[in-house]
Coordinates of C-alpha atoms in Angstrom, one line a residue:
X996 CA 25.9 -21.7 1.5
X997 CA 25.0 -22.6 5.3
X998 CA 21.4 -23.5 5.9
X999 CA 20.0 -22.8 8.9
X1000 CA 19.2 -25.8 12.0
X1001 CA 15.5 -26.7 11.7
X1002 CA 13.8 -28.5 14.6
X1003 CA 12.1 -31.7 13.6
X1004 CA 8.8 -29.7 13.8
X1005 CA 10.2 -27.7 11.1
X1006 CA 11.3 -30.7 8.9
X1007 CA 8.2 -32.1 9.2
X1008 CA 5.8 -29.9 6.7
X1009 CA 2.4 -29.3 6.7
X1010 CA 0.3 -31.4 4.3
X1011 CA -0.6 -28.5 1.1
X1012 CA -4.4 -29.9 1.9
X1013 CA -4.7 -29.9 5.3
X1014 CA -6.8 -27.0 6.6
X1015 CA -7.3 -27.6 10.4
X1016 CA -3.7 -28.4 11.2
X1017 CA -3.2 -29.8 14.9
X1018 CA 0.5 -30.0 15.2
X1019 CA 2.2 -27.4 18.0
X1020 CA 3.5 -24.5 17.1
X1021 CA 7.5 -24.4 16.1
X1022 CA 9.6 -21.2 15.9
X1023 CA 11.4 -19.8 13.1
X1024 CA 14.2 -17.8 15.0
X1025 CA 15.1 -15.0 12.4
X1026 CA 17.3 -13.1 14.4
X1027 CA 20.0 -15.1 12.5
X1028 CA 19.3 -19.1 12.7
X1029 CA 22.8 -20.0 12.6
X1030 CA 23.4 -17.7 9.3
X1031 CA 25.2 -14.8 8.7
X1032 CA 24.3 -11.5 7.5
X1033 CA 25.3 -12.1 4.1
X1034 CA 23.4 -15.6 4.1
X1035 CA 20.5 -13.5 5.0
X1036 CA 20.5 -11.1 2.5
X1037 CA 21.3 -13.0 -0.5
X1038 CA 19.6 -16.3 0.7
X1039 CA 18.4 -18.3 -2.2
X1040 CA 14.3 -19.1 -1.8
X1041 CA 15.0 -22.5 -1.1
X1042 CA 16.2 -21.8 2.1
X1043 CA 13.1 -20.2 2.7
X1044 CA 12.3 -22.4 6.7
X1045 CA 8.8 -24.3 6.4
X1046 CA 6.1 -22.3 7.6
X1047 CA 4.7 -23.9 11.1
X1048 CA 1.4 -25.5 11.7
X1049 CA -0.4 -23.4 14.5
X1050 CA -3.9 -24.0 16.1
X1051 CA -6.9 -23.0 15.2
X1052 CA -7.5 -18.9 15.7
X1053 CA -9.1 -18.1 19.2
X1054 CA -11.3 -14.7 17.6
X1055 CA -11.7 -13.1 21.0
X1056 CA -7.8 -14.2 22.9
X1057 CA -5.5 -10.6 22.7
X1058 CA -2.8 -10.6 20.4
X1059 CA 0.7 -10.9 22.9
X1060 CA 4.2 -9.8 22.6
X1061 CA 5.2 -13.7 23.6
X1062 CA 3.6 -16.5 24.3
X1063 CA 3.4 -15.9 28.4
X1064 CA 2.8 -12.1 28.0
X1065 CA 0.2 -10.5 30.1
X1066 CA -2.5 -7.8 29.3
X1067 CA -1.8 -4.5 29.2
X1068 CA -3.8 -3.0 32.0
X1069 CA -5.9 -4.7 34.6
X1070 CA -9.3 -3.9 32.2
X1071 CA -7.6 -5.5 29.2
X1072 CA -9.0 -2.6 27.0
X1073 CA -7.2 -4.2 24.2
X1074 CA -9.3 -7.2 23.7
X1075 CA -12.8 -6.9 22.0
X1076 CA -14.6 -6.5 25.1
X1077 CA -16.7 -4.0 26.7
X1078 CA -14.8 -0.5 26.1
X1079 CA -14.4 1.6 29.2
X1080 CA -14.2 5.5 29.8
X1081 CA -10.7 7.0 30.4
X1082 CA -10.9 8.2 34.2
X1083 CA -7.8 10.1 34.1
X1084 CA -8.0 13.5 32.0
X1085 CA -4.5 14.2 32.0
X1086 CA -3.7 10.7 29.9
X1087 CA -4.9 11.6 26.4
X1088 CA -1.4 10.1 24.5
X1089 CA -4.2 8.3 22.0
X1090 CA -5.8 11.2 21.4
X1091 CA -3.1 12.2 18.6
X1092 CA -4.1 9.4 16.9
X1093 CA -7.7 9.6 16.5
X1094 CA -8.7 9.2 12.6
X1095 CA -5.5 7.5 11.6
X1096 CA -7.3 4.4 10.2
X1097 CA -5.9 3.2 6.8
X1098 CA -7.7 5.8 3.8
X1099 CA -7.9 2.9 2.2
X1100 CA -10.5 1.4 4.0
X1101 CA -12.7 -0.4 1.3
X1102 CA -16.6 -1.4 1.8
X1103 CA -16.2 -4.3 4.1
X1104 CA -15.3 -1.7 6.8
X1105 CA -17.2 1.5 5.9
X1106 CA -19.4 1.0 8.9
X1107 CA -17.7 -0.5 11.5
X1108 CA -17.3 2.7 13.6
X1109 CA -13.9 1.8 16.2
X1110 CA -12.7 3.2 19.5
X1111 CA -10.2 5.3 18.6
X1112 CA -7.9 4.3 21.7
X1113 CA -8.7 0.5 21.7
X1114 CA -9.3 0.3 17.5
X1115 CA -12.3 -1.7 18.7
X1116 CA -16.1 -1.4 17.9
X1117 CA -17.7 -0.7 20.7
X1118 CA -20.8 -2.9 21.9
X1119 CA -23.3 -0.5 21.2
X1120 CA -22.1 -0.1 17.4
X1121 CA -23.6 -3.1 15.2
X1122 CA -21.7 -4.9 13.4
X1123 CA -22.1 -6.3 10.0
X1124 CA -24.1 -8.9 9.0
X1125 CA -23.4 -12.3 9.4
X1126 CA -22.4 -14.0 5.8
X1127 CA -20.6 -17.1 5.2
X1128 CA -16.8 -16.4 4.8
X1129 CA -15.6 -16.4 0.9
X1130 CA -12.9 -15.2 -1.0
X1131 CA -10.6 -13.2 1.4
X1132 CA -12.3 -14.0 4.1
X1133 CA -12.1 -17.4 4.5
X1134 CA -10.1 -18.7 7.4
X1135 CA -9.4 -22.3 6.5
X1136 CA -7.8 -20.1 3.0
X1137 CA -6.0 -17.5 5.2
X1138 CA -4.4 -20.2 6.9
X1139 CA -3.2 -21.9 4.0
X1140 CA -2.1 -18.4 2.5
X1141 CA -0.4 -17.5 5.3
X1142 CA 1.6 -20.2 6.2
X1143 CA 2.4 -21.7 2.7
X1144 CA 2.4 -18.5 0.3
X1145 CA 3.6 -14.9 2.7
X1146 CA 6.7 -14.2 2.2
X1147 CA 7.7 -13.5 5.6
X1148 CA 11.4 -13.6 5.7
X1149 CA 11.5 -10.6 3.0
X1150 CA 8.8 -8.9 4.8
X1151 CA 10.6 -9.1 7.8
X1152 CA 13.9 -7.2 6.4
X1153 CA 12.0 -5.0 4.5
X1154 CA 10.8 -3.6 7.9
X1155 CA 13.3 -4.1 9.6
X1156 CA 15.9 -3.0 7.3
X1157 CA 18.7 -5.7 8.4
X1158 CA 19.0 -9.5 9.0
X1159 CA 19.3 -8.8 12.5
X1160 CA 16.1 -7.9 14.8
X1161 CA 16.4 -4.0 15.2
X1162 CA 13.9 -1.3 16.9
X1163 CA 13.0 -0.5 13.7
X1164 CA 10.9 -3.9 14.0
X1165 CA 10.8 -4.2 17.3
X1166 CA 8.6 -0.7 18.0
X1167 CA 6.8 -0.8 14.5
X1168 CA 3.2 -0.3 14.9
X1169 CA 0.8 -3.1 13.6
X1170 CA -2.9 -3.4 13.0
X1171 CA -4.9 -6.8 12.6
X1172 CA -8.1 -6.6 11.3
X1173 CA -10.5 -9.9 12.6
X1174 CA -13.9 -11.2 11.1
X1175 CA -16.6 -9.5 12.4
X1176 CA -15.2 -5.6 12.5
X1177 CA -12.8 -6.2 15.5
X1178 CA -9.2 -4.6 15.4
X1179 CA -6.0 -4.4 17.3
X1180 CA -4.5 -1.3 17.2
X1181 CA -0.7 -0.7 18.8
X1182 CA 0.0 -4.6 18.1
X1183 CA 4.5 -4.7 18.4
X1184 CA 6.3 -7.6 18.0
X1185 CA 10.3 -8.3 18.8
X1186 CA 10.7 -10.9 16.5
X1187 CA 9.3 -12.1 13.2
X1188 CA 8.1 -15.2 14.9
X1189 CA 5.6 -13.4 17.5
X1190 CA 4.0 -11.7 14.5
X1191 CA 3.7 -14.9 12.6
X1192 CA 2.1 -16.7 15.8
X1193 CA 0.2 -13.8 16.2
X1194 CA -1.1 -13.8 12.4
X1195 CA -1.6 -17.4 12.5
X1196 CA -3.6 -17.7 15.8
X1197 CA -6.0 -14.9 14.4
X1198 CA -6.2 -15.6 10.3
X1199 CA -6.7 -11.2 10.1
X1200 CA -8.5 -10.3 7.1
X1201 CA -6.3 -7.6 6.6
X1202 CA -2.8 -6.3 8.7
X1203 CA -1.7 -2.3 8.4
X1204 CA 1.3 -0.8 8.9
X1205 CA 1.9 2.0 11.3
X1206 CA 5.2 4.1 12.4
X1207 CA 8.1 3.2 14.3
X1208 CA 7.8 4.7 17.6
X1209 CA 10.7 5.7 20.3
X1210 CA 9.0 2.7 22.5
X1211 CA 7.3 -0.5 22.3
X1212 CA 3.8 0.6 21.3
X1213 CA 2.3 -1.8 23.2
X1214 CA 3.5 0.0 26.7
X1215 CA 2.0 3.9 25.2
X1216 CA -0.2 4.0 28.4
X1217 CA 2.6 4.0 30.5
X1218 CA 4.3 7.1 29.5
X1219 CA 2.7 10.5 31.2
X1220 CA 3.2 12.9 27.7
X1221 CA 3.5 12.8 23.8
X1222 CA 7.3 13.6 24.1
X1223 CA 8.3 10.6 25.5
X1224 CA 6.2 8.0 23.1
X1225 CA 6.2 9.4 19.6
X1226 CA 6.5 8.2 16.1
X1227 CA 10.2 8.8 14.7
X1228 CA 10.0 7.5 11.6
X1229 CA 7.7 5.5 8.5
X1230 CA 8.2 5.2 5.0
X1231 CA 6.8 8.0 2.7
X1232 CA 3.8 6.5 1.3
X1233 CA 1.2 7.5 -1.4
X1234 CA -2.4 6.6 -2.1
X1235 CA -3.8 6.4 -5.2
X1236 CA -8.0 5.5 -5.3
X1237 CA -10.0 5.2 -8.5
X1238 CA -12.9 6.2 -6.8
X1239 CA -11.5 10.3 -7.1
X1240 CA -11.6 9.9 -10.6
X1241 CA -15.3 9.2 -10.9
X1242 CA -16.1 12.3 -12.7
X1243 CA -14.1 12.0 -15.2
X1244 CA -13.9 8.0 -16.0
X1245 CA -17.1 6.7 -17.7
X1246 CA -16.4 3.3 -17.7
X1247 CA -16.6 1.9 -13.8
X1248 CA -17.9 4.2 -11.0
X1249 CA -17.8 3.2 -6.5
X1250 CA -15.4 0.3 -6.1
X1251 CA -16.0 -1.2 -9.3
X1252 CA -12.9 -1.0 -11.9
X1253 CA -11.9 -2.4 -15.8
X1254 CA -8.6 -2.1 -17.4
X1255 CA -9.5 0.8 -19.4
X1256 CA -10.5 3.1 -16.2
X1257 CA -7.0 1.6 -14.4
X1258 CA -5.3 3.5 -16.8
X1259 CA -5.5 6.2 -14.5
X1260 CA -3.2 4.7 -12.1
X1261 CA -1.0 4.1 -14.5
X1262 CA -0.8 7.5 -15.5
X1263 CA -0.3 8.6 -12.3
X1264 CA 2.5 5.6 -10.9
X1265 CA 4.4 7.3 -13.6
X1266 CA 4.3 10.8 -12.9
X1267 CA 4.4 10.2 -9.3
X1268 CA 7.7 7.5 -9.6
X1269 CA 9.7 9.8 -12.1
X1270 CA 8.9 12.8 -10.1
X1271 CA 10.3 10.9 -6.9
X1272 CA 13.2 9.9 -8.4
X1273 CA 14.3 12.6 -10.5
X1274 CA 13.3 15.7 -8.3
X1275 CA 14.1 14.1 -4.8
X1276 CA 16.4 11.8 -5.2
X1277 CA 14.4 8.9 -3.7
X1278 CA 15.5 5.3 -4.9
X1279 CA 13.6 2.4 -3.1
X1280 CA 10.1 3.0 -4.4
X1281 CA 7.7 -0.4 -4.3
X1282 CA 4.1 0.1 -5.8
X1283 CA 1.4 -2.2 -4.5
X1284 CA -2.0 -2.9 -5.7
X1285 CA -4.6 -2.5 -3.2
X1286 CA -6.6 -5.5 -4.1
X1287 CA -9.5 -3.9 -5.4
X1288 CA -9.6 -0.6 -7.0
X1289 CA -6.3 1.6 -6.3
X1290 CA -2.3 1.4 -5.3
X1291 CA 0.0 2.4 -2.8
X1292 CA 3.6 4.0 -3.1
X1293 CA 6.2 3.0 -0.3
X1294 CA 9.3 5.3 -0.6
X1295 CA 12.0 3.3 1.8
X1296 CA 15.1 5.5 1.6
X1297 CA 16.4 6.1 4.9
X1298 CA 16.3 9.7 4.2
X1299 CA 12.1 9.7 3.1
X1300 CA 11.3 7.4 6.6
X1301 CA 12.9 9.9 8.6
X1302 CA 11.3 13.2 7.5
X1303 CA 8.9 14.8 9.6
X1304 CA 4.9 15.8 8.9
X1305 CA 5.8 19.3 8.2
X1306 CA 8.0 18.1 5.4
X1307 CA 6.0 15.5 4.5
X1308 CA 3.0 18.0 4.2
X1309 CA 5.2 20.1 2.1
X1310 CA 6.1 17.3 -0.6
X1311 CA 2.6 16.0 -0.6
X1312 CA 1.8 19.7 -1.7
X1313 CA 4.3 19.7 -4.3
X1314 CA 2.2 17.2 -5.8
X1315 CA -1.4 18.9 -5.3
X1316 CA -2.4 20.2 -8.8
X1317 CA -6.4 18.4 -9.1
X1318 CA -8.1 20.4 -6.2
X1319 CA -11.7 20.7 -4.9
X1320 CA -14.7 18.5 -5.5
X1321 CA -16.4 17.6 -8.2
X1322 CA -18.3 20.2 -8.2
X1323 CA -16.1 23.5 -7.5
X1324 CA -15.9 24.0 -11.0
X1325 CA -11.9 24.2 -12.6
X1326 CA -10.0 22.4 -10.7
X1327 CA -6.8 22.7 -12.1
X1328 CA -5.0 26.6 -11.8
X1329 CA -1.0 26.0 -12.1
X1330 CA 1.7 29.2 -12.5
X1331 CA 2.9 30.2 -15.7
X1332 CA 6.0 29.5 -17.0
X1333 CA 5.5 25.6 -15.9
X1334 CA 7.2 24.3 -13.4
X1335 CA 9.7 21.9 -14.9
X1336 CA 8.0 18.7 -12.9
X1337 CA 4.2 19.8 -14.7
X1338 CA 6.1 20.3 -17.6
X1339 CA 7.6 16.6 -18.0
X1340 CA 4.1 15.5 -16.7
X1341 CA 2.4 17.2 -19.6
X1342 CA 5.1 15.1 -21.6
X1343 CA 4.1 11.7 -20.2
X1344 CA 0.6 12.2 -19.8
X1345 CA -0.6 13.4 -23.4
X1346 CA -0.5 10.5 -25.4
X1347 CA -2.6 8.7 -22.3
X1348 CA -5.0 12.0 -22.4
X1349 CA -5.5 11.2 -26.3
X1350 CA -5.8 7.2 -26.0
X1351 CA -7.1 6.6 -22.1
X1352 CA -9.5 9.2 -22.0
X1353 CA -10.9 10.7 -25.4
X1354 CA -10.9 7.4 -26.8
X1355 CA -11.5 5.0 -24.3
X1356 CA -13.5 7.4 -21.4
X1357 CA -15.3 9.1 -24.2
X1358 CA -15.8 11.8 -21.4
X1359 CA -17.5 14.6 -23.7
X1360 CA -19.9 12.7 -25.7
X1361 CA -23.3 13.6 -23.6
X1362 CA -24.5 16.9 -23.7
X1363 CA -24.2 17.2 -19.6
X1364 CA -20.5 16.5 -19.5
X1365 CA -19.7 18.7 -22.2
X1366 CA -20.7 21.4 -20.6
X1367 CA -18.1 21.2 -18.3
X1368 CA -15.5 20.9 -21.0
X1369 CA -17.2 24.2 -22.3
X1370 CA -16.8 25.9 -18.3
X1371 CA -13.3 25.4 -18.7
X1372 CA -12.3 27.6 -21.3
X1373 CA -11.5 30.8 -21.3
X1374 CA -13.2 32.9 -24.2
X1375 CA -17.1 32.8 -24.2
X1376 CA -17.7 33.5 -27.7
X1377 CA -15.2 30.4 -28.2
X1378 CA -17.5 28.6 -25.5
X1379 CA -20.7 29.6 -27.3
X1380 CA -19.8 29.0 -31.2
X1381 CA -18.7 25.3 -29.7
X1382 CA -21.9 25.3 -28.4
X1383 CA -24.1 25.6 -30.7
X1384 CA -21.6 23.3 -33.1
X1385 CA -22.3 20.4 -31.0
X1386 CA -25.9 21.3 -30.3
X1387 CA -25.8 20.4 -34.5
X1388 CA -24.2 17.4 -34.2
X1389 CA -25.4 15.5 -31.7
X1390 CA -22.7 12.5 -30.1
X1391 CA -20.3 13.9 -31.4
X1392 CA -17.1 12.1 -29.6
X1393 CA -14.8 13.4 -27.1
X1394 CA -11.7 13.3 -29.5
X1395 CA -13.6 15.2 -32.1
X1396 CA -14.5 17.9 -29.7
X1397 CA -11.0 18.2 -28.6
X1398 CA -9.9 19.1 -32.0
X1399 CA -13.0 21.5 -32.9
X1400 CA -11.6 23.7 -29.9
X1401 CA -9.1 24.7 -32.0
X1402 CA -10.9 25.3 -35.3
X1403 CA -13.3 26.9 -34.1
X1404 CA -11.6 29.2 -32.5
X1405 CA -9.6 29.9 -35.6
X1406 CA -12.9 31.0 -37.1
X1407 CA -14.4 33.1 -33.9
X1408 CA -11.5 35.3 -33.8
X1409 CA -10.2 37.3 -31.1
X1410 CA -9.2 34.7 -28.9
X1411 CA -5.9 34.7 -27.2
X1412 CA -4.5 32.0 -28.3
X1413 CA -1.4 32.3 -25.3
X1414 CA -4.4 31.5 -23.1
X1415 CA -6.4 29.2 -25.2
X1416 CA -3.1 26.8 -24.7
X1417 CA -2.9 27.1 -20.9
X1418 CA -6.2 25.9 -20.6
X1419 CA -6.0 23.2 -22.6
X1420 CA -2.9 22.3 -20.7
X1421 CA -4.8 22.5 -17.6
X1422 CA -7.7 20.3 -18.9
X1423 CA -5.2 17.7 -19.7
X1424 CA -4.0 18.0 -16.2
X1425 CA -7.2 17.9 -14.6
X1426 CA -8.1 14.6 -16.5
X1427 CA -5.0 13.1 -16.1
X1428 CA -2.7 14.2 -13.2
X1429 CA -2.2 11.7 -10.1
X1430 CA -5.2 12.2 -7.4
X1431 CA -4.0 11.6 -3.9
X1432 CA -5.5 11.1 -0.1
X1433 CA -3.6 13.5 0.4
X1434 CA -3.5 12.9 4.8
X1435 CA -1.5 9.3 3.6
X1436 CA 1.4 11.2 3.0
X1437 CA 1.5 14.2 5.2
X1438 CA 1.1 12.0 8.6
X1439 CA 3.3 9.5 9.8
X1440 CA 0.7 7.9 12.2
X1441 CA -1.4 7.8 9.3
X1442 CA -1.7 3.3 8.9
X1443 CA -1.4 1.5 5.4
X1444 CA -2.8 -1.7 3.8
X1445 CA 0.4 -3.9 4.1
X1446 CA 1.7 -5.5 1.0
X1447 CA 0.4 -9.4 0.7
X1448 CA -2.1 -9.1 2.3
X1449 CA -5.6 -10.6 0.9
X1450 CA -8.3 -8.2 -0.2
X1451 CA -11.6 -9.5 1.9
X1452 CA -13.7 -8.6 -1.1
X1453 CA -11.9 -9.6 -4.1
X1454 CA -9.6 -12.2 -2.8
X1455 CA -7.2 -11.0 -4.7
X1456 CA -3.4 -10.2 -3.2
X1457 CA -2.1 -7.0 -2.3
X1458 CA 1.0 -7.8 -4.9
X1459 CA 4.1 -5.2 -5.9
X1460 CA 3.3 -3.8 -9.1
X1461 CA 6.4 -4.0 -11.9
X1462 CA 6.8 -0.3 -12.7
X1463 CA 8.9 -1.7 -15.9
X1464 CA 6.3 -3.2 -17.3
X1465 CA 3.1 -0.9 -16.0
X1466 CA 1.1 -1.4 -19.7
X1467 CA 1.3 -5.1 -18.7
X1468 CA -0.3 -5.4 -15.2
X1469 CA -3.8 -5.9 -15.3
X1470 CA -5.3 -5.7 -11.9
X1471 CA -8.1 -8.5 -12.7
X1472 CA -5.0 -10.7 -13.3
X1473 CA -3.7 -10.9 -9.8
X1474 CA -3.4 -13.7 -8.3
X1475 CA -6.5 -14.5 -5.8
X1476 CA -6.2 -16.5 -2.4
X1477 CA -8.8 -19.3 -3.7
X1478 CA -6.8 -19.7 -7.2
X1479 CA -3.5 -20.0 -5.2
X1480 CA -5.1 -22.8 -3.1
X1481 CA -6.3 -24.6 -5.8
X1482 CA -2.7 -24.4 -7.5
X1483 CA -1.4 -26.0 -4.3
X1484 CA -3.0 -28.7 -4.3
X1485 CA -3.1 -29.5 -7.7
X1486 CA 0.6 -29.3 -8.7
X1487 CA 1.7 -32.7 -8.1
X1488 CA 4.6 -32.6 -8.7
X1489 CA 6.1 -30.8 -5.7
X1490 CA 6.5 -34.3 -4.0
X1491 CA 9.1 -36.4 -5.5
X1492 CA 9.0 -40.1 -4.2
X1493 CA 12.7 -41.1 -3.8
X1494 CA 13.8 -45.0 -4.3
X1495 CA 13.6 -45.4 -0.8
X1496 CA 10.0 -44.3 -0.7
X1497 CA 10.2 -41.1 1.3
X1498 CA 9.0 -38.0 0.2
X1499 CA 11.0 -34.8 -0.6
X1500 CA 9.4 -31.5 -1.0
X1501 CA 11.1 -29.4 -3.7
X1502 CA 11.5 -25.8 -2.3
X1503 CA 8.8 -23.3 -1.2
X1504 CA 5.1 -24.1 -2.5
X1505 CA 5.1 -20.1 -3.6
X1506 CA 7.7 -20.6 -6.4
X1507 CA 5.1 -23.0 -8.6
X1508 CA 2.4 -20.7 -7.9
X1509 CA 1.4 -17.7 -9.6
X1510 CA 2.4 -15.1 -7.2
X1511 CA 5.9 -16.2 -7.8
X1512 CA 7.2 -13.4 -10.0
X1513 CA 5.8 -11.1 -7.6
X1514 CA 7.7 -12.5 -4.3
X1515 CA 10.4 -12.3 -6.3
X1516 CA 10.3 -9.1 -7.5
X1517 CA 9.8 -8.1 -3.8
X1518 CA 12.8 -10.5 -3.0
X1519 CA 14.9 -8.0 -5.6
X1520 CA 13.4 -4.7 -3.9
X1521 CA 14.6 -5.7 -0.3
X1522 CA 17.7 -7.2 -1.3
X1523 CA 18.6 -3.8 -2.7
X1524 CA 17.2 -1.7 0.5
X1525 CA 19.2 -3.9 2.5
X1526 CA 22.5 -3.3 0.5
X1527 CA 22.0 0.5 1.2
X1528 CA 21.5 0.2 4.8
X1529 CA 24.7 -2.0 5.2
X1530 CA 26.7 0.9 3.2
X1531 CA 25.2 3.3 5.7
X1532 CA 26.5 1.3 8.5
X1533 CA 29.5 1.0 7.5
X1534 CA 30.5 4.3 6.2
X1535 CA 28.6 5.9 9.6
X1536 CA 31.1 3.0 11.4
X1537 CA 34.4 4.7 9.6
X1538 CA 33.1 7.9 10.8
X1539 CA 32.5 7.9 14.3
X1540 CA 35.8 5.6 14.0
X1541 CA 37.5 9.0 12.8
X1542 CA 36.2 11.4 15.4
X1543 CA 33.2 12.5 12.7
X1544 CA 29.5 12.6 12.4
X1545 CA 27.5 11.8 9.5
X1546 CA 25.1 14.6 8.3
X1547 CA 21.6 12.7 7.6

C-alpha cells in the first residue's frame, strides 16, 4: 500500500516527554498526500503521519483560516477584546443564533455569560476564578493529547465525508473553548491542517461542532440577509443528561454519577438506537460519552444531515413521552392501543425497571417518594388501602410495593383492572423512557461537545460508546488525559534500538494506549460512512450520466 511523502519535520517525531516543544510547525496535507481515495479510506493506523510540534498557544492571538489570514473586520470583534455595539440595525444575521451554545454545557461554564455574536465574555462579565490548571485543563496535557493521541485523520473524513477536502468541511462551523471562559464562535477551516494548527496554537478545553453552512462562516458579516448564509445541513444528534433523571435516581444527584444511576443511559441508548434504526431507517449512529455525566447520539446518514428543523422538530417529538417538571405531577399520558415504538420500548425497558430501578434506585422506600407512586394511580380507594399498608410497614422496599399494587387491589375491589395496567405501563415509562434536551435535536444551529475531546472537569475523554456491548461500558473507566500521558511515557517499548543504533518508533503512540479500542472502533464507524457516500457518488454519477436525477 503507498504511504504518503513526509517532510523531514514530519520524520522527525516529537519526543513522548517533551511538553514545551520548540520545533516549527509542519503540515499534514490531507487533501490526498500522494494517496488515493481507497488508500485513504482503508489506510492501516500505521500510516497514521506524525503529529507536528507547534509553539506554545498565544491565549489572546484569533484563530485564522491560514497562517497569513487577516481579521475579519477592522474592530476584530472576534478576538477576546473589548466587544463593540452593532451600529447598523439592518445586519442582525447573528441574531438567529443567539442561545445555540452546546446544552451540554457542564459546571466549568455555567457562569461565563458570552456575546452572542462574538461567543465572547464581555469585559464587564467576571470570569471564573483563577485555579491552577488540572485534569482537562492542563495545557502542557492538551498538548500532548492532541498531538500524540486525537485521531485526526478519522475525524477529518468523518466530517468531511470523503478523503478529499469538500464544503462539507470546508463551511462546517467550529467552536474552541480557551482557559479562562473565552470562545470562538464561527471558527472554518479548509483543510484538516488549519484546524490542527489552530487546535494546537490554542490547547481549547473543549471544541463544538456546528452546521454546515452555504458559505465560509467565517465571512457571515458580509452577506446583507439570512437567505444567502444559512445552515444546510448537520447530523441529527441527541442528548442524553443524567441530571433530568434526578427525581427518580437515588443514588447520585447534580453532576455527580455511579454505575448504578448510568443505567439510565443505557436504557435509553437502546430505546433511542433501535428506534432509529428500525422505524427510520437510519444506519450510521455513533454514541459518545460526554465526559462526565451523560451521552450524545450522532445520526450521519446523508438523508438525517440533510433534514430540516421542522422535521427535525417532528422526530424529536416522536420521541417526547417524559414531559413537564418535576413537579407537574404524571408525567407520562401515551394513547391507547400503544404505539408499536412504546410498545417494543416497554419490551426492552422492563427488566431494567425491575433491576435498575426497584432494586438498585430503591425509589419508593421513604414515605415522601411514595407518595408520588401513590399520585399516579388511578383508583383512590386502591391509593388509600396502599396507604395505610405501608403506613404499617414502615421501609418497605420499592420492589415490594410494586407487587402490593396488585394484591391489593385484588382485595379492594372495583378497580378497573384495563386501567390499573396502563398506569402501571406509564409508570414504567416515566422511570425509564429516554429524557432528551429536546432543542439538540430540533435545531441545526444548535452546537455539540465534539467526540475526543477532554472533559475539563473529569479529564476524562469524550470516547464512542460500543452499543454491542452497553452492559460493559462503565463511564468511570474511560480513559483520562493524565492516565494516557502517563502510559506514554511509560511504555518503553515503543522505541526499538536497531543494530545500527538508531531509533524506530513502532506506529502511532494511541495504539498502546488505552483509548485504542475506542479510535478504532471510531476507525470502523467512518470507514463504513465513507463506503456509503462513495456508493452515493457513484450511483448519482450513473444517473446524471443517463439524463436522470436522484430523488434524495
Amino acid at each position: 500500500m503507498p504511504h504518503s511523502e513526509t517532510t523531514p519535520e514530519q520524520q522527525e517525531a516529537p519526543s513522548r516527554t517533551q511538553l514545551t516543544p520548540t520545533m516549527e510547525d509542519t503540515t499534514l496535507n490531507l487533501g490526498n498526500g500522494g494517496l488515493t481515495d481507497e488508500d485513504l479510506l482503508m489506510a492501516d493506523v500505521d500510516e497514521v503521519e506524525s503529529p507536528p510540534v507547534v509553539a506554545p498557544a498565544a491565549a489572546v492571538e484569533q484563530p485564522s483560516s491560514s497562517p497569513a489570514s487577516k481579521p475579519e473586520s477592522a474592530d476584530e470583534d472576534d478576538a477576546p477584546v473589548e466587544i463593540k455595539q452593532e451600529t447598523k440595525p439592518e445586519i442582525k444575521l447573528e441574531d438567529l443564533f443567539e442561545g445555540m451554545d452546546s446544552d451540554d454545557s457542564d459546571d466549568e461554564f455555567s457562569n461565563n455569560k458570552k456575546d452572542v455574536v462574538t461567543g465572547q465574555i464581555p469585559p464587564s462579565s467576571p470570569g471564573p476564578a483563577a485555579a491552577p490548571p488540572t485534569g482537562g485543563s492542563n495545557p502542557d496535557l492538551l498538548r500532548v493529547f492532541y498531538q500524540l493521541l486525537f485521531p485526526w485523520r478519522y475525524y477529518f473524513q468523518w466530517l468531511n465525508h470523503s478523503p478529499q477536502p469538500t464544503p462539507d468541511f470546508k463551511f462546517r462551523e467550529f467552536s474552541l473553548w480557551l482557559a479562562g471562559g473565552v470562545v470562538f464562535r464561527f471558527q472554518s477551516y479548509s483543510t484538516l491542517d488549519l484546524l490542527r494548527k489552530d487546535v494546537f496554537k490554542h490547547l481549547p478545553e473543549r471544541i463544538e461542532i456546528g452546521p454546515i453552512y452555504t458559505a465560509n462562516p467565517r465571512d457571515r458579516k458580509t452577506f446583507r440577509n439570512s437567505s444567502a448564509f444559512r445552515p444546510i445541513a448537520k447530523e441529527l444528534c441527541f442528548d442524553i443528561d443524567l441530571t433530568d433523571y434526578d427525581d427518580v435516581r437515588t443514588c447520585c444527584d447534580k453532576a455527580n454519577i455511579c454505575i448504578k444511576c448510568w443505567q439510565f443511559i443505557t436504557m435509553a441508548i437502546k430505546v433511542l438506537d433501535r428506534a432509529l434504526r428500525e422505524d427510520f431507517g437510519y444506519e450510521h449512529i455513533m454514541w459518545v460519552y460526554s465526559g462526565r455525566r451523560g451521552a450524545h447520539a450522532w445520526v450521519c446518514d446523508r438523508k438525517a444531515r440533510g433534514l430540516d428543523d421542522h422535521k427535525r422538530k417532528a422526530l424529536g417529538n416522536y420521541f417526547s413521552v417524559v414531559k413537564g417538571g418535576e413537579k407537574t405531577g404524571k408525567r407520562v399520558n401515551v394513547r391507547r392501543p400503544l404505539h408499536p415504538h412504546l410498545a417494543r420500548s416497554l419490551e426492552i425497558l422492563k427488566e431494567h425497571f425491575l433491576t435498575d430501578v426497584l432494586e438498585a434506585q430503591d425509589p419508593w422506600r421513604e414515605e415522601d417518594r411514595a407518595e408520588k407512586l401513590l399520585a399516579l394511580l388511578p383508583d383512590i380507594k386502591l391509593r388509600q388501602a396502599l396507604k395505610e399498608k405501608w403506613e404499617f410497614n414502615p421501609g418497605r422496599s420499592s420492589t415490594a410495593k410494586w407487587g402490593d399494587i396488585d394484591s391489593v387491589a385484588k382485595t379492594v375491589g372495583g378497580v378497573n383492572t384495563k386501567d390499573l395496567l396502563e398506569a402501571k405501563q406509564d409508570i414504567v415509562l416515566e422511570y425509564t423512557y429516554p429524557r432528551l434536551d429536546i432543542l439538540v435535536t430540533e435545531q441545526k444551529t444548535h452546537l455539540l461537545k465534539s467526540p475526543f475531546v477532554v472533559h475539563p472537569g473529569t479529564g476524562r475523554v469524550c470516547v464512542p460508546i460500543d452499543t454491542s456491548d452497553l452492559e460493559g461500558f462503565d463511564p468511570l473507566d474511560v480513559p483520562t488525559i493524565g492516565g494516557l500521558v502517563n502510559e506514554i511515557d511509560s511504555d518503553s517499548s515503543s522505541l526499538v534500538k536497531k543494530e545500527d543504533g538508531d531509533e524506530d518508533k513502532k506506529g502511532a503512540e494511541w495504539e498502546r494506549t488505552s483509548i485504542k479500542p475506542y479510535i478504532d472502533q471510531f476507525r470502523g464507524f467512518v470507514h463504513g460512512l465513507l463506503r456509503e457516500e462513495r456508493e452515493f457518488v457513484r450511483v448519482k454519477r450513473e444517473r446524471e450520466e443517463e439524463g436522470g436525477g436522484l430523488d434524495f
